[in-house]
């Protein structure tokens, strides 16, 4: 089970409830997990759970919101780290794709969770994707201005490269062998970062 991350905007009890819900959804799926199950998993009275979340739909959306906040916080930190461009790029990609792979790749309910995310949290999911795309765009623009990459000399824009990076990072997961672990995916993201950094180098 992946290590959970706390959000500074949530109380410890709310965090505990969300941790319990995430664990249940990964193990048993959304439809087979009830609010009673969440309360038992969290070790909290069901009435207390309802004080924080009006129902399972609200709980699922709260999980998406927490996930998005954690991913964007980690992505922003990685983008501004005092590291070479290639390492910053890997950090931003891994903060997004590695986060989800670590938590959900072993679940037998990925299709169901994806469907529920689409029906209950499409707006949150799209906002997260757009925000992560913008972090990549800003990283590339700063690197170009600092001379770490040469986008203009190739007729490329930060948006074009960021969109291609996202496609490459998503494709790296598809190319993994069944049962490949988190390290294998992280290595694939590192190779992706290395190839892009080398190809975009001003001296390439």
PDB file of C-alpha atoms in Angstrom:
ATOM      1  CA  UNK A   1       0.000   0.000   0.000  1.00  0.00           C
ATOM      2  CA  UNK A   2       1.327   3.432  -0.889  1.00  0.00           C
ATOM      3  CA  UNK A   3       2.347   5.834   1.813  1.00  0.00           C
ATOM      4  CA  UNK A   4      -0.369   8.417   2.346  1.00  0.00           C
ATOM      5  CA  UNK A   5       0.320  12.124   2.319  1.00  0.00           C
ATOM      6  CA  UNK A   6      -1.421  14.628   4.523  1.00  0.00           C
ATOM      7  CA  UNK A   7      -2.929  17.866   3.332  1.00  0.00           C
ATOM      8  CA  UNK A   8      -2.444  20.975   5.474  1.00  0.00           C
ATOM      9  CA  UNK A   9      -6.036  22.001   4.725  1.00  0.00           C
ATOM     10  CA  UNK A  10      -7.589  18.882   6.293  1.00  0.00           C
ATOM     11  CA  UNK A  11      -7.993  17.898   9.930  1.00  0.00           C
ATOM     12  CA  UNK A  12      -6.328  14.690  11.153  1.00  0.00           C
ATOM     13  CA  UNK A  13      -9.722  12.978  11.403  1.00  0.00           C
ATOM     14  CA  UNK A  14     -10.650  13.965   7.854  1.00  0.00           C
ATOM     15  CA  UNK A  15      -7.287  12.622   6.697  1.00  0.00           C
ATOM     16  CA  UNK A  16      -7.956   9.332   8.477  1.00  0.00           C
ATOM     17  CA  UNK A  17     -11.345   9.001   6.793  1.00  0.00           C
ATOM     18  CA  UNK A  18      -9.875   9.704   3.362  1.00  0.00           C
ATOM     19  CA  UNK A  19      -7.025   7.250   3.945  1.00  0.00           C
ATOM     20  CA  UNK A  20      -9.557   4.568   4.849  1.00  0.00           C
ATOM     21  CA  UNK A  21     -11.709   5.311   1.806  1.00  0.00           C
ATOM     22  CA  UNK A  22      -8.733   5.227  -0.566  1.00  0.00           C
ATOM     23  CA  UNK A  23      -7.585   1.897   0.846  1.00  0.00           C
ATOM     24  CA  UNK A  24     -11.055   0.382   0.435  1.00  0.00           C
ATOM     25  CA  UNK A  25     -11.611   1.732  -3.071  1.00  0.00           C
ATOM     26  CA  UNK A  26      -8.262   0.329  -4.213  1.00  0.00           C
ATOM     27  CA  UNK A  27      -8.878  -3.087  -2.646  1.00  0.00           C
ATOM     28  CA  UNK A  28     -12.606  -3.578  -3.265  1.00  0.00           C
ATOM     29  CA  UNK A  29     -13.683  -0.912  -5.726  1.00  0.00           C
ATOM     30  CA  UNK A  30     -16.006   2.034  -5.271  1.00  0.00           C
ATOM     31  CA  UNK A  31     -19.330   0.243  -5.640  1.00  0.00           C
ATOM     32  CA  UNK A  32     -18.561  -2.512  -3.123  1.00  0.00           C
ATOM     33  CA  UNK A  33     -17.300  -0.080  -0.479  1.00  0.00           C
ATOM     34  CA  UNK A  34     -19.932   1.477   1.772  1.00  0.00           C
ATOM     35  CA  UNK A  35     -19.818   4.322   4.258  1.00  0.00           C
ATOM     36  CA  UNK A  36     -20.130   1.647   6.973  1.00  0.00           C
ATOM     37  CA  UNK A  37     -16.977   0.036   5.588  1.00  0.00           C
ATOM     38  CA  UNK A  38     -15.170   3.372   5.602  1.00  0.00           C
ATOM     39  CA  UNK A  39     -16.139   3.995   9.218  1.00  0.00           C
ATOM     40  CA  UNK A  40     -14.903   0.547  10.277  1.00  0.00           C
ATOM     41  CA  UNK A  41     -11.662   0.908   8.322  1.00  0.00           C
ATOM     42  CA  UNK A  42     -11.040   4.331   9.857  1.00  0.00           C
ATOM     43  CA  UNK A  43     -12.025   3.224  13.365  1.00  0.00           C
ATOM     44  CA  UNK A  44     -14.490   6.108  13.548  1.00  0.00           C
ATOM     45  CA  UNK A  45     -18.235   6.097  14.221  1.00  0.00           C
ATOM     46  CA  UNK A  46     -20.321   6.281  11.046  1.00  0.00           C
ATOM     47  CA  UNK A  47     -22.099   9.367  12.340  1.00  0.00           C
ATOM     48  CA  UNK A  48     -18.757  11.130  12.655  1.00  0.00           C
ATOM     49  CA  UNK A  49     -17.851  10.191   9.082  1.00  0.00           C
ATOM     50  CA  UNK A  50     -21.078  11.834   7.910  1.00  0.00           C
ATOM     51  CA  UNK A  51     -20.176  14.994   9.810  1.00  0.00           C
ATOM     52  CA  UNK A  52     -17.207  15.342   7.466  1.00  0.00           C
ATOM     53  CA  UNK A  53     -18.627  13.911   4.235  1.00  0.00           C
ATOM     54  CA  UNK A  54     -22.300  13.870   3.244  1.00  0.00           C
ATOM     55  CA  UNK A  55     -22.001  10.568   1.408  1.00  0.00           C
ATOM     56  CA  UNK A  56     -19.806   8.338  -0.707  1.00  0.00           C
ATOM     57  CA  UNK A  57     -19.892  10.684  -3.706  1.00  0.00           C
ATOM     58  CA  UNK A  58     -18.689  13.590  -1.576  1.00  0.00           C
ATOM     59  CA  UNK A  59     -16.015  11.337  -0.113  1.00  0.00           C
ATOM     60  CA  UNK A  60     -14.777  10.316  -3.557  1.00  0.00           C
ATOM     61  CA  UNK A  61     -14.595  13.926  -4.723  1.00  0.00           C
ATOM     62  CA  UNK A  62     -12.724  14.859  -1.556  1.00  0.00           C
ATOM     63  CA  UNK A  63     -10.211  12.125  -2.361  1.00  0.00           C
ATOM     64  CA  UNK A  64      -9.755  13.557  -5.845  1.00  0.00           C
ATOM     65  CA  UNK A  65      -9.257  17.031  -4.395  1.00  0.00           C
ATOM     66  CA  UNK A  66      -6.649  15.791  -1.920  1.00  0.00           C
ATOM     67  CA  UNK A  67      -4.864  13.822  -4.616  1.00  0.00           C
ATOM     68  CA  UNK A  68      -4.793  16.843  -6.896  1.00  0.00           C
ATOM     69  CA  UNK A  69      -3.428  19.092  -4.157  1.00  0.00           C
ATOM     70  CA  UNK A  70      -0.677  16.596  -3.284  1.00  0.00           C
ATOM     71  CA  UNK A  71       0.316  16.083  -6.921  1.00  0.00           C
ATOM     72  CA  UNK A  72       0.446  19.788  -7.721  1.00  0.00           C
ATOM     73  CA  UNK A  73       2.389  20.589  -4.558  1.00  0.00           C
ATOM     74  CA  UNK A  74       4.984  17.907  -5.354  1.00  0.00           C
ATOM     75  CA  UNK A  75       5.131  18.942  -9.022  1.00  0.00           C
ATOM     76  CA  UNK A  76       5.689  22.597  -8.156  1.00  0.00           C
ATOM     77  CA  UNK A  77       8.427  21.715  -5.671  1.00  0.00           C
ATOM     78  CA  UNK A  78      10.170  19.533  -8.266  1.00  0.00           C
ATOM     79  CA  UNK A  79       9.898  22.196 -10.964  1.00  0.00           C
ATOM     80  CA  UNK A  80      11.722  24.746  -8.796  1.00  0.00           C
ATOM     81  CA  UNK A  81      14.304  22.423  -7.241  1.00  0.00           C
ATOM     82  CA  UNK A  82      17.969  23.548  -7.539  1.00  0.00           C
ATOM     83  CA  UNK A  83      18.773  20.684  -9.908  1.00  0.00           C
ATOM     84  CA  UNK A  84      19.711  20.280 -13.580  1.00  0.00           C
ATOM     85  CA  UNK A  85      16.860  20.590 -16.073  1.00  0.00           C
ATOM     86  CA  UNK A  86      16.692  16.842 -16.715  1.00  0.00           C
ATOM     87  CA  UNK A  87      16.246  16.100 -13.014  1.00  0.00           C
ATOM     88  CA  UNK A  88      13.611  18.797 -12.587  1.00  0.00           C
ATOM     89  CA  UNK A  89      11.747  17.424 -15.578  1.00  0.00           C
ATOM     90  CA  UNK A  90      11.795  13.903 -14.164  1.00  0.00           C
ATOM     91  CA  UNK A  91      10.616  15.229 -10.813  1.00  0.00           C
ATOM     92  CA  UNK A  92       7.579  16.911 -12.348  1.00  0.00           C
ATOM     93  CA  UNK A  93       6.646  13.847 -14.399  1.00  0.00           C
ATOM     94  CA  UNK A  94       7.156  11.462 -11.502  1.00  0.00           C
ATOM     95  CA  UNK A  95       5.166  13.663  -9.118  1.00  0.00           C
ATOM     96  CA  UNK A  96       2.136  13.129 -11.343  1.00  0.00           C
ATOM     97  CA  UNK A  97       2.458   9.754 -13.040  1.00  0.00           C
ATOM     98  CA  UNK A  98       4.509   8.036 -10.350  1.00  0.00           C
ATOM     99  CA  UNK A  99       2.035   9.154  -7.687  1.00  0.00           C
ATOM    100  CA  UNK A 100      -0.907   7.509  -9.421  1.00  0.00           C
ATOM    101  CA  UNK A 101       1.060   4.422 -10.443  1.00  0.00           C
ATOM    102  CA  UNK A 102       2.229   3.831  -6.878  1.00  0.00           C
ATOM    103  CA  UNK A 103      -1.270   4.039  -5.459  1.00  0.00           C
ATOM    104  CA  UNK A 104      -3.423   2.341  -8.051  1.00  0.00           C
ATOM    105  CA  UNK A 105      -1.365   0.128 -10.376  1.00  0.00           C
ATOM    106  CA  UNK A 106      -1.934  -2.999  -8.258  1.00  0.00           C
ATOM    107  CA  UNK A 107      -5.678  -2.468  -7.911  1.00  0.00           C
ATOM    108  CA  UNK A 108      -8.013  -4.852  -9.676  1.00  0.00           C
ATOM    109  CA  UNK A 109     -10.584  -2.072  -9.952  1.00  0.00           C
ATOM    110  CA  UNK A 110      -8.819   0.476 -12.155  1.00  0.00           C
ATOM    111  CA  UNK A 111     -11.495   0.440 -14.842  1.00  0.00           C
ATOM    112  CA  UNK A 112     -14.287   0.968 -12.340  1.00  0.00           C
ATOM    113  CA  UNK A 113     -12.408   3.723 -10.513  1.00  0.00           C
ATOM    114  CA  UNK A 114     -11.730   5.419 -13.833  1.00  0.00           C
ATOM    115  CA  UNK A 115     -15.416   5.295 -14.711  1.00  0.00           C
ATOM    116  CA  UNK A 116     -16.404   6.720 -11.330  1.00  0.00           C
ATOM    117  CA  UNK A 117     -13.787   9.439 -11.646  1.00  0.00           C
ATOM    118  CA  UNK A 118     -15.256  10.346 -15.021  1.00  0.00           C
ATOM    119  CA  UNK A 119     -18.810  10.521 -13.721  1.00  0.00           C
ATOM    120  CA  UNK A 120     -18.212  12.139 -10.326  1.00  0.00           C
ATOM    121  CA  UNK A 121     -15.017  14.095 -10.786  1.00  0.00           C
ATOM    122  CA  UNK A 122     -14.454  14.906 -14.433  1.00  0.00           C
ATOM    123  CA  UNK A 123     -14.138  18.605 -13.619  1.00  0.00           C
ATOM    124  CA  UNK A 124     -11.532  17.963 -10.919  1.00  0.00           C
ATOM    125  CA  UNK A 125      -9.589  15.563 -13.127  1.00  0.00           C
ATOM    126  CA  UNK A 126      -9.495  17.994 -16.043  1.00  0.00           C
ATOM    127  CA  UNK A 127      -8.432  20.855 -13.783  1.00  0.00           C
ATOM    128  CA  UNK A 128      -5.595  18.743 -12.388  1.00  0.00           C
ATOM    129  CA  UNK A 129      -4.410  17.848 -15.884  1.00  0.00           C
ATOM    130  CA  UNK A 130      -4.481  21.469 -16.988  1.00  0.00           C
ATOM    131  CA  UNK A 131      -2.625  22.634 -13.879  1.00  0.00           C
ATOM    132  CA  UNK A 132       0.035  19.961 -14.313  1.00  0.00           C
ATOM    133  CA  UNK A 133       0.389  20.872 -17.986  1.00  0.00           C
ATOM    134  CA  UNK A 134       0.921  24.499 -16.968  1.00  0.00           C
ATOM    135  CA  UNK A 135       3.649  23.514 -14.498  1.00  0.00           C
ATOM    136  CA  UNK A 136       5.458  21.720 -17.332  1.00  0.00           C
ATOM    137  CA  UNK A 137       4.979  24.688 -19.667  1.00  0.00           C
ATOM    138  CA  UNK A 138       6.393  27.089 -17.081  1.00  0.00           C
ATOM    139  CA  UNK A 139       9.338  24.775 -16.384  1.00  0.00           C
ATOM    140  CA  UNK A 140      10.186  24.598 -20.086  1.00  0.00           C
ATOM    141  CA  UNK A 141       9.802  28.357 -20.544  1.00  0.00           C
ATOM    142  CA  UNK A 142      12.153  29.083 -17.635  1.00  0.00           C
ATOM    143  CA  UNK A 143      14.672  26.531 -18.905  1.00  0.00           C
ATOM    144  CA  UNK A 144      14.538  28.084 -22.376  1.00  0.00           C
ATOM    145  CA  UNK A 145      15.059  31.579 -20.988  1.00  0.00           C
ATOM    146  CA  UNK A 146      18.013  30.326 -18.924  1.00  0.00           C
ATOM    147  CA  UNK A 147      19.628  28.661 -21.940  1.00  0.00           C
ATOM    148  CA  UNK A 148      19.203  25.136 -20.574  1.00  0.00           C
ATOM    149  CA  UNK A 149      17.170  24.138 -23.623  1.00  0.00           C
ATOM    150  CA  UNK A 150      16.826  25.577 -27.095  1.00  0.00           C
ATOM    151  CA  UNK A 151      13.167  25.650 -28.020  1.00  0.00           C
ATOM    152  CA  UNK A 152      13.074  28.765 -30.165  1.00  0.00           C
ATOM    153  CA  UNK A 153      15.937  27.642 -32.377  1.00  0.00           C
ATOM    154  CA  UNK A 154      13.898  24.537 -33.198  1.00  0.00           C
ATOM    155  CA  UNK A 155      10.633  26.355 -33.751  1.00  0.00           C
ATOM    156  CA  UNK A 156       9.094  24.734 -30.674  1.00  0.00           C
ATOM    157  CA  UNK A 157       6.876  26.243 -28.008  1.00  0.00           C
ATOM    158  CA  UNK A 158       6.788  25.208 -24.340  1.00  0.00           C
ATOM    159  CA  UNK A 159       3.177  24.100 -24.826  1.00  0.00           C
ATOM    160  CA  UNK A 160       4.056  21.842 -27.777  1.00  0.00           C
ATOM    161  CA  UNK A 161       6.862  20.157 -25.862  1.00  0.00           C
ATOM    162  CA  UNK A 162       4.830  19.834 -22.650  1.00  0.00           C
ATOM    163  CA  UNK A 163       1.949  18.158 -24.489  1.00  0.00           C
ATOM    164  CA  UNK A 164       4.360  15.736 -26.162  1.00  0.00           C
ATOM    165  CA  UNK A 165       6.017  14.977 -22.825  1.00  0.00           C
ATOM    166  CA  UNK A 166       2.656  14.092 -21.314  1.00  0.00           C
ATOM    167  CA  UNK A 167       1.922  11.724 -24.191  1.00  0.00           C
ATOM    168  CA  UNK A 168       5.355  10.111 -23.808  1.00  0.00           C
ATOM    169  CA  UNK A 169       4.981   9.689 -20.042  1.00  0.00           C
ATOM    170  CA  UNK A 170       1.559   8.100 -20.487  1.00  0.00           C
ATOM    171  CA  UNK A 171       2.901   5.819 -23.196  1.00  0.00           C
ATOM    172  CA  UNK A 172       5.789   4.717 -21.000  1.00  0.00           C
ATOM    173  CA  UNK A 173       3.279   3.089 -18.662  1.00  0.00           C
ATOM    174  CA  UNK A 174       1.603   1.215 -21.511  1.00  0.00           C
ATOM    175  CA  UNK A 175       4.951  -0.224 -22.603  1.00  0.00           C
ATOM    176  CA  UNK A 176       5.718  -1.766 -19.202  1.00  0.00           C
ATOM    177  CA  UNK A 177       5.531  -5.523 -18.800  1.00  0.00           C
ATOM    178  CA  UNK A 178       2.595  -6.844 -16.745  1.00  0.00           C
ATOM    179  CA  UNK A 179       3.393  -6.701 -13.052  1.00  0.00           C
ATOM    180  CA  UNK A 180       6.173  -4.152 -13.459  1.00  0.00           C
ATOM    181  CA  UNK A 181       6.687  -2.253 -10.242  1.00  0.00           C
ATOM    182  CA  UNK A 182       7.057   1.394  -9.373  1.00  0.00           C
ATOM    183  CA  UNK A 183      10.828   1.360  -9.946  1.00  0.00           C
ATOM    184  CA  UNK A 184      10.357   0.116 -13.508  1.00  0.00           C
ATOM    185  CA  UNK A 185       7.959   2.957 -14.236  1.00  0.00           C
ATOM    186  CA  UNK A 186      10.241   5.503 -12.576  1.00  0.00           C
ATOM    187  CA  UNK A 187      13.111   4.231 -14.731  1.00  0.00           C
ATOM    188  CA  UNK A 188      10.929   4.650 -17.817  1.00  0.00           C
ATOM    189  CA  UNK A 189      10.145   8.229 -16.806  1.00  0.00           C
ATOM    190  CA  UNK A 190      13.857   8.874 -16.235  1.00  0.00           C
ATOM    191  CA  UNK A 191      14.629   7.637 -19.747  1.00  0.00           C
ATOM    192  CA  UNK A 192      11.889   9.855 -21.130  1.00  0.00           C
ATOM    193  CA  UNK A 193      13.329  12.851 -19.284  1.00  0.00           C
ATOM    194  CA  UNK A 194      16.847  12.046 -20.484  1.00  0.00           C
ATOM    195  CA  UNK A 195      15.799  11.752 -24.129  1.00  0.00           C
ATOM    196  CA  UNK A 196      13.884  15.033 -24.067  1.00  0.00           C
ATOM    197  CA  UNK A 197      16.635  16.888 -22.207  1.00  0.00           C
ATOM    198  CA  UNK A 198      19.256  15.644 -24.660  1.00  0.00           C
ATOM    199  CA  UNK A 199      17.118  16.426 -27.710  1.00  0.00           C
ATOM    200  CA  UNK A 200      16.275  19.924 -26.464  1.00  0.00           C
ATOM    201  CA  UNK A 201      19.805  20.839 -25.399  1.00  0.00           C
ATOM    202  CA  UNK A 202      21.013  24.047 -27.087  1.00  0.00           C
ATOM    203  CA  UNK A 203      24.127  22.151 -28.151  1.00  0.00           C
ATOM    204  CA  UNK A 204      22.325  19.142 -29.617  1.00  0.00           C
TER     205      UNK A 204
END
